[in-house]
Amino acid sequence: MPLVTRNIEPRHVCRQALPNTIRSELECVTNISLANIIRQLGSLSKYAEDLFGELFVQAGAFAIRVNTLGERVDRLQVKVTQLDPKEEEVSLQAITQKKAFHSNLIQDQQLFCRPSLPQPVQETYLTCNPPPPLNNLSQYRDDDKDALKFYTDPSYFFDLWKEKMLQDTKDIMKEKRKHRKEKKDNQNLRTLNPRKIKTRKDEWERRKMGEEFVVPKNDMGYHDGQYGAPTQKRTSLLSPTHPPPAPPMPCSTPTGTRPNLSPPPAPPPPPPSTGFGVPPPPPPSGFDSSPPAPPPITNSAYPSPPAPPPPLSQASLSPPPPPSLPQGGGAPPPPPPPPPPGPPPPCGPPPPGPPPPSFSIGAPPPLKSTQAPSEAPPDAHSDLLSAIRQGFNLRKVEEQKEQEKKDNYGNDVAAILSRRIAVECSDSEDDSSELDDDDWSE
Amino acid sequence: MSGQDDPVQREIHQDWANREYIEVITSSIKKIADFLNSFDMSCRSRLATLNEKLTALERRIEYIEARLVILSETFTRQL
């Protein structure tokens, strides 16, 4: 519905009811029209004044800016003439010691808010009825919400967007961590197996017939493995509200050297491939290589599983998952690399280990079911489970605290939000640069 | 008949003349309104381009100032 900024008041010049007691109606109409014309001219001149006023204010602001700019240029000119003949070298120390140039310019925010409404539109707005005073009822509510917000909430969309952005940043952080773990693990596994040299010969051959005929290689694989995923690239705006993937991929990769649980290597492809184009090939190949390597050591390593679990349980208690990961990773190497993921099914039980307990909701129930046929003493497992649950509870409380902190930040967070978007972009750039590295290395 | 018509005719003629007069005035008012709108639009677009140029210049000047500060500091250090 287009809103007119300035409406000239008597819209129809002649449409006015005539009083009954008039003889010469035609003259009456003429006079009435002339009077309305004068009123129209009046409102026109008022709006013209308003218009020119706005333009004048803007032009005045620009004039001030131009003046300051001119002064700065003059000062710079003087400075440059002073410096030039004497000093031309810049010591290397200065370059490294100084912090990088950071622009001070502030970006415009809050452009379309109530105070920035132009005056005529504000007047139009004021002629409307105000919303009903529902806030008088909010004292009777049990939850602490404004009653008026149910009727009309101007900040609704902003809050929605803010939450979405926060969620996106969290997702990105998690994905980054997983990606790093995968990379580390892949690097570890790769050192075990000499990787075959992959050349770009395939690509050149495909291109030789003409660049138009190049069919991207990954299409087939994607259609099979990833039917539901919309895009290959992660776009921060279309947030894949894809819940953190189940235990398989992220937790099992670091525990590739550790006793891994029931989750077989098959599910790994779907979770990481939502965001990353290339990784799906490497991880499964990484997995294929991992079972063959550890099995030879299985027999000697059987007594060891109970040993790693307790240190792992202690590791999982420490709240932030990333530190616990390296700790857990440090624990197993001293004992010989313990038994592997798939092959020995009876060895199913052990620890969900370091996986961020937020993923472990699904994990404990399947764990319980696999515990029945377990060999290891049930005591260690129940301790583990309780420890995991406590860890999970601990993390919930922390999340609440974080949320409270964020609420206290307030809504001048628009700047912080735009920074978060920048972080997202940089994260996606980092990820894409990592992907490019993968492309190059493969 | 002509006696009745004359005053009526005169009135009607007069009315037509008045209406034409009013029409001229209202169409000029519309022209003025059109002119004001287009003037406003063109002014805003020019001011916007000016704004862009100003911001670009301001950024460049900030950068140059920062470079000069470094240079002058190294100079004073060497002194």
Short mmCIF file of N, CA and C in Angstrom, two decimals, chain A residues 129-209:
data_model
loop_
_atom_site.label_atom_id
_atom_site.label_comp_id
_atom_site.label_asym_id
_atom_site.label_seq_id
_atom_site.Cartn_x
_atom_site.Cartn_y
_atom_site.Cartn_z
N ASN A 129 -5.40 6.14 14.90
CA ASN A 129 -5.73 5.77 16.28
C ASN A 129 -4.56 5.08 16.94
N PRO A 130 -4.30 5.36 18.19
CA PRO A 130 -3.24 4.63 18.88
C PRO A 130 -3.71 3.20 19.18
N PRO A 131 -2.76 2.28 19.42
CA PRO A 131 -3.18 0.92 19.77
C PRO A 131 -3.85 0.90 21.13
N PRO A 132 -4.66 -0.08 21.39
CA PRO A 132 -5.38 -0.12 22.67
C PRO A 132 -4.41 -0.28 23.82
N PRO A 133 -4.70 0.27 24.95
CA PRO A 133 -3.77 0.25 26.08
C PRO A 133 -3.74 -1.12 26.76
N LEU A 134 -3.25 -2.11 26.01
CA LEU A 134 -3.25 -3.46 26.57
C LEU A 134 -2.21 -3.62 27.66
N ASN A 135 -1.28 -2.69 27.75
CA ASN A 135 -0.23 -2.86 28.73
C ASN A 135 -0.75 -2.74 30.15
N ASN A 136 -1.95 -2.22 30.30
CA ASN A 136 -2.51 -2.20 31.65
C ASN A 136 -2.81 -3.60 32.15
N LEU A 137 -2.93 -4.54 31.19
CA LEU A 137 -3.24 -5.90 31.62
C LEU A 137 -1.99 -6.71 31.91
N SER A 138 -0.82 -6.17 31.58
CA SER A 138 0.35 -7.04 31.70
C SER A 138 0.71 -7.32 33.15
N GLN A 139 0.20 -6.55 34.08
CA GLN A 139 0.48 -6.87 35.48
C GLN A 139 -0.24 -8.14 35.90
N TYR A 140 -1.23 -8.54 35.13
CA TYR A 140 -1.96 -9.74 35.52
C TYR A 140 -1.42 -10.99 34.87
N ARG A 141 -0.35 -10.84 34.11
CA ARG A 141 0.18 -12.01 33.42
C ARG A 141 1.12 -12.78 34.33
N ASP A 142 1.15 -14.11 34.11
CA ASP A 142 2.07 -14.92 34.91
C ASP A 142 3.48 -14.84 34.37
N ASP A 143 3.62 -14.97 33.05
CA ASP A 143 4.96 -14.84 32.49
C ASP A 143 5.24 -13.35 32.29
N ASP A 144 6.48 -12.99 32.38
CA ASP A 144 6.79 -11.56 32.35
C ASP A 144 6.86 -11.03 30.94
N LYS A 145 5.72 -10.99 30.30
CA LYS A 145 5.75 -10.44 28.95
C LYS A 145 4.80 -9.27 28.88
N ASP A 146 5.09 -8.36 27.98
CA ASP A 146 4.17 -7.23 27.77
C ASP A 146 2.92 -7.72 27.08
N ALA A 147 1.80 -7.33 27.59
CA ALA A 147 0.56 -7.77 26.94
C ALA A 147 0.43 -7.13 25.57
N LEU A 148 0.99 -5.95 25.42
CA LEU A 148 0.84 -5.28 24.14
C LEU A 148 1.63 -5.98 23.04
N LYS A 149 2.65 -6.74 23.45
CA LYS A 149 3.47 -7.40 22.43
C LYS A 149 2.69 -8.46 21.70
N PHE A 150 1.64 -8.95 22.31
CA PHE A 150 0.84 -9.95 21.60
C PHE A 150 -0.01 -9.29 20.55
N TYR A 151 -0.28 -8.01 20.76
CA TYR A 151 -1.13 -7.31 19.80
C TYR A 151 -0.29 -6.70 18.69
N THR A 152 0.72 -5.98 19.10
CA THR A 152 1.61 -5.37 18.10
C THR A 152 3.00 -5.23 18.70
N ASP A 153 3.97 -5.78 17.99
CA ASP A 153 5.33 -5.74 18.51
C ASP A 153 6.28 -5.19 17.46
N PRO A 154 6.67 -3.94 17.53
CA PRO A 154 7.53 -3.37 16.49
C PRO A 154 8.90 -4.03 16.43
N SER A 155 9.36 -4.57 17.55
CA SER A 155 10.71 -5.12 17.54
C SER A 155 10.73 -6.59 17.22
N TYR A 156 9.60 -7.13 16.80
CA TYR A 156 9.51 -8.57 16.61
C TYR A 156 10.51 -9.08 15.58
N PHE A 157 10.54 -8.39 14.43
CA PHE A 157 11.39 -8.91 13.36
C PHE A 157 12.86 -8.77 13.69
N PHE A 158 13.17 -7.68 14.39
CA PHE A 158 14.56 -7.52 14.77
C PHE A 158 14.99 -8.62 15.72
N ASP A 159 14.13 -8.94 16.71
CA ASP A 159 14.48 -9.99 17.65
C ASP A 159 14.62 -11.34 16.95
N LEU A 160 13.73 -11.58 16.03
CA LEU A 160 13.79 -12.83 15.28
C LEU A 160 15.10 -12.94 14.53
N TRP A 161 15.46 -11.87 13.87
CA TRP A 161 16.69 -11.87 13.09
C TRP A 161 17.91 -12.01 13.99
N LYS A 162 17.83 -11.36 15.14
CA LYS A 162 18.96 -11.44 16.07
C LYS A 162 19.17 -12.87 16.51
N GLU A 163 18.08 -13.54 16.88
CA GLU A 163 18.23 -14.92 17.31
C GLU A 163 18.77 -15.78 16.20
N LYS A 164 18.29 -15.52 15.01
CA LYS A 164 18.77 -16.33 13.90
C LYS A 164 20.26 -16.12 13.69
N MET A 165 20.70 -14.91 13.81
CA MET A 165 22.13 -14.63 13.63
C MET A 165 22.95 -15.30 14.70
N LEU A 166 22.47 -15.23 15.94
CA LEU A 166 23.21 -15.88 17.02
C LEU A 166 23.30 -17.37 16.76
N GLN A 167 22.17 -17.93 16.37
CA GLN A 167 22.16 -19.36 16.09
C GLN A 167 23.14 -19.69 14.98
N ASP A 168 23.14 -18.85 13.97
CA ASP A 168 24.05 -19.08 12.86
C ASP A 168 25.49 -19.05 13.31
N THR A 169 25.82 -18.06 14.13
CA THR A 169 27.22 -18.00 14.56
C THR A 169 27.58 -19.22 15.36
N LYS A 170 26.66 -19.67 16.21
CA LYS A 170 26.97 -20.87 16.99
C LYS A 170 27.18 -22.07 16.08
N ASP A 171 26.29 -22.19 15.11
CA ASP A 171 26.43 -23.31 14.19
C ASP A 171 27.76 -23.25 13.47
N ILE A 172 28.11 -22.06 13.07
CA ILE A 172 29.36 -21.93 12.33
C ILE A 172 30.54 -22.30 13.21
N MET A 173 30.48 -21.86 14.47
CA MET A 173 31.59 -22.21 15.36
C MET A 173 31.69 -23.72 15.50
N LYS A 174 30.51 -24.36 15.68
CA LYS A 174 30.55 -25.81 15.85
C LYS A 174 31.08 -26.48 14.61
N GLU A 175 30.61 -26.02 13.46
CA GLU A 175 31.07 -26.64 12.23
C GLU A 175 32.57 -26.46 12.08
N LYS A 176 33.02 -25.29 12.43
CA LYS A 176 34.46 -25.04 12.32
C LYS A 176 35.23 -26.01 13.20
N ARG A 177 34.72 -26.19 14.43
CA ARG A 177 35.45 -27.10 15.33
C ARG A 177 35.48 -28.50 14.75
N LYS A 178 34.30 -28.93 14.26
CA LYS A 178 34.26 -30.28 13.69
C LYS A 178 35.21 -30.38 12.52
N HIS A 179 35.16 -29.32 11.70
CA HIS A 179 36.01 -29.38 10.52
C HIS A 179 37.46 -29.48 10.92
N ARG A 180 37.82 -28.70 11.97
CA ARG A 180 39.21 -28.78 12.41
C ARG A 180 39.55 -30.15 12.91
N LYS A 181 38.62 -30.76 13.68
CA LYS A 181 38.90 -32.10 14.19
C LYS A 181 39.09 -33.06 13.04
N GLU A 182 38.17 -32.93 12.05
CA GLU A 182 38.28 -33.82 10.91
C GLU A 182 39.62 -33.64 10.24
N LYS A 183 40.00 -32.40 10.06
CA LYS A 183 41.26 -32.16 9.37
C LYS A 183 42.41 -32.76 10.15
N LYS A 184 42.38 -32.54 11.46
CA LYS A 184 43.47 -33.08 12.26
C LYS A 184 43.52 -34.57 12.12
N ASP A 185 42.31 -35.15 12.23
CA ASP A 185 42.27 -36.59 12.17
C ASP A 185 42.71 -37.09 10.81
N ASN A 186 42.23 -36.42 9.79
CA ASN A 186 42.63 -36.86 8.46
C ASN A 186 44.12 -36.74 8.30
N GLN A 187 44.66 -35.66 8.86
CA GLN A 187 46.11 -35.53 8.73
C GLN A 187 46.81 -36.65 9.47
N ASN A 188 46.26 -36.96 10.68
CA ASN A 188 46.88 -38.06 11.42
C ASN A 188 46.82 -39.35 10.63
N LEU A 189 45.63 -39.61 10.06
CA LEU A 189 45.49 -40.86 9.34
C LEU A 189 46.34 -40.87 8.09
N ARG A 190 46.42 -39.69 7.51
CA ARG A 190 47.19 -39.68 6.28
C ARG A 190 48.65 -39.98 6.52
N THR A 191 49.14 -39.56 7.65
CA THR A 191 50.54 -39.86 7.90
C THR A 191 50.76 -41.36 8.00
N LEU A 192 49.71 -42.09 8.39
CA LEU A 192 49.88 -43.53 8.48
C LEU A 192 49.96 -44.14 7.09
N ASN A 193 49.09 -43.65 6.21
CA ASN A 193 49.10 -44.21 4.87
C ASN A 193 49.63 -43.19 3.89
N PRO A 194 50.56 -43.60 3.09
CA PRO A 194 51.04 -42.64 2.10
C PRO A 194 49.90 -42.36 1.13
N ARG A 195 49.63 -41.09 0.94
CA ARG A 195 48.48 -40.86 0.07
C ARG A 195 48.94 -40.88 -1.36
N LYS A 196 48.04 -41.30 -2.19
CA LYS A 196 48.42 -41.39 -3.59
C LYS A 196 48.37 -39.98 -4.17
N ILE A 197 49.24 -39.77 -5.07
CA ILE A 197 49.39 -38.44 -5.63
C ILE A 197 48.25 -38.19 -6.59
N LYS A 198 47.52 -37.15 -6.32
CA LYS A 198 46.40 -36.87 -7.20
C LYS A 198 46.77 -35.70 -8.09
N THR A 199 46.61 -35.90 -9.33
CA THR A 199 46.99 -34.85 -10.27
C THR A 199 45.74 -34.20 -10.84
N ARG A 200 45.97 -33.15 -11.53
CA ARG A 200 44.83 -32.49 -12.13
C ARG A 200 44.62 -32.95 -13.55
N LYS A 201 45.18 -34.11 -13.83
CA LYS A 201 45.10 -34.59 -15.20
C LYS A 201 43.65 -34.78 -15.60
N ASP A 202 42.86 -35.31 -14.66
CA ASP A 202 41.45 -35.54 -14.98
C ASP A 202 40.79 -34.27 -15.44
N GLU A 203 41.05 -33.23 -14.68
CA GLU A 203 40.40 -31.99 -15.01
C GLU A 203 40.83 -31.49 -16.36
N TRP A 204 42.12 -31.58 -16.65
CA TRP A 204 42.58 -31.09 -17.95
C TRP A 204 41.98 -31.92 -19.07
N GLU A 205 41.83 -33.18 -18.81
CA GLU A 205 41.26 -34.02 -19.87
C GLU A 205 39.81 -33.66 -20.13
N ARG A 206 39.12 -33.40 -19.04
CA ARG A 206 37.72 -33.03 -19.22
C ARG A 206 37.62 -31.72 -19.94
N ARG A 207 38.56 -30.84 -19.68
CA ARG A 207 38.46 -29.52 -20.26
C ARG A 207 38.91 -29.50 -21.70
N LYS A 208 39.57 -30.54 -22.10
CA LYS A 208 40.21 -30.48 -23.41
C LYS A 208 39.20 -30.39 -24.51
N MET A 209 38.02 -31.00 -24.31
CA MET A 209 37.02 -30.96 -25.37
C MET A 209 36.35 -29.60 -25.46
#
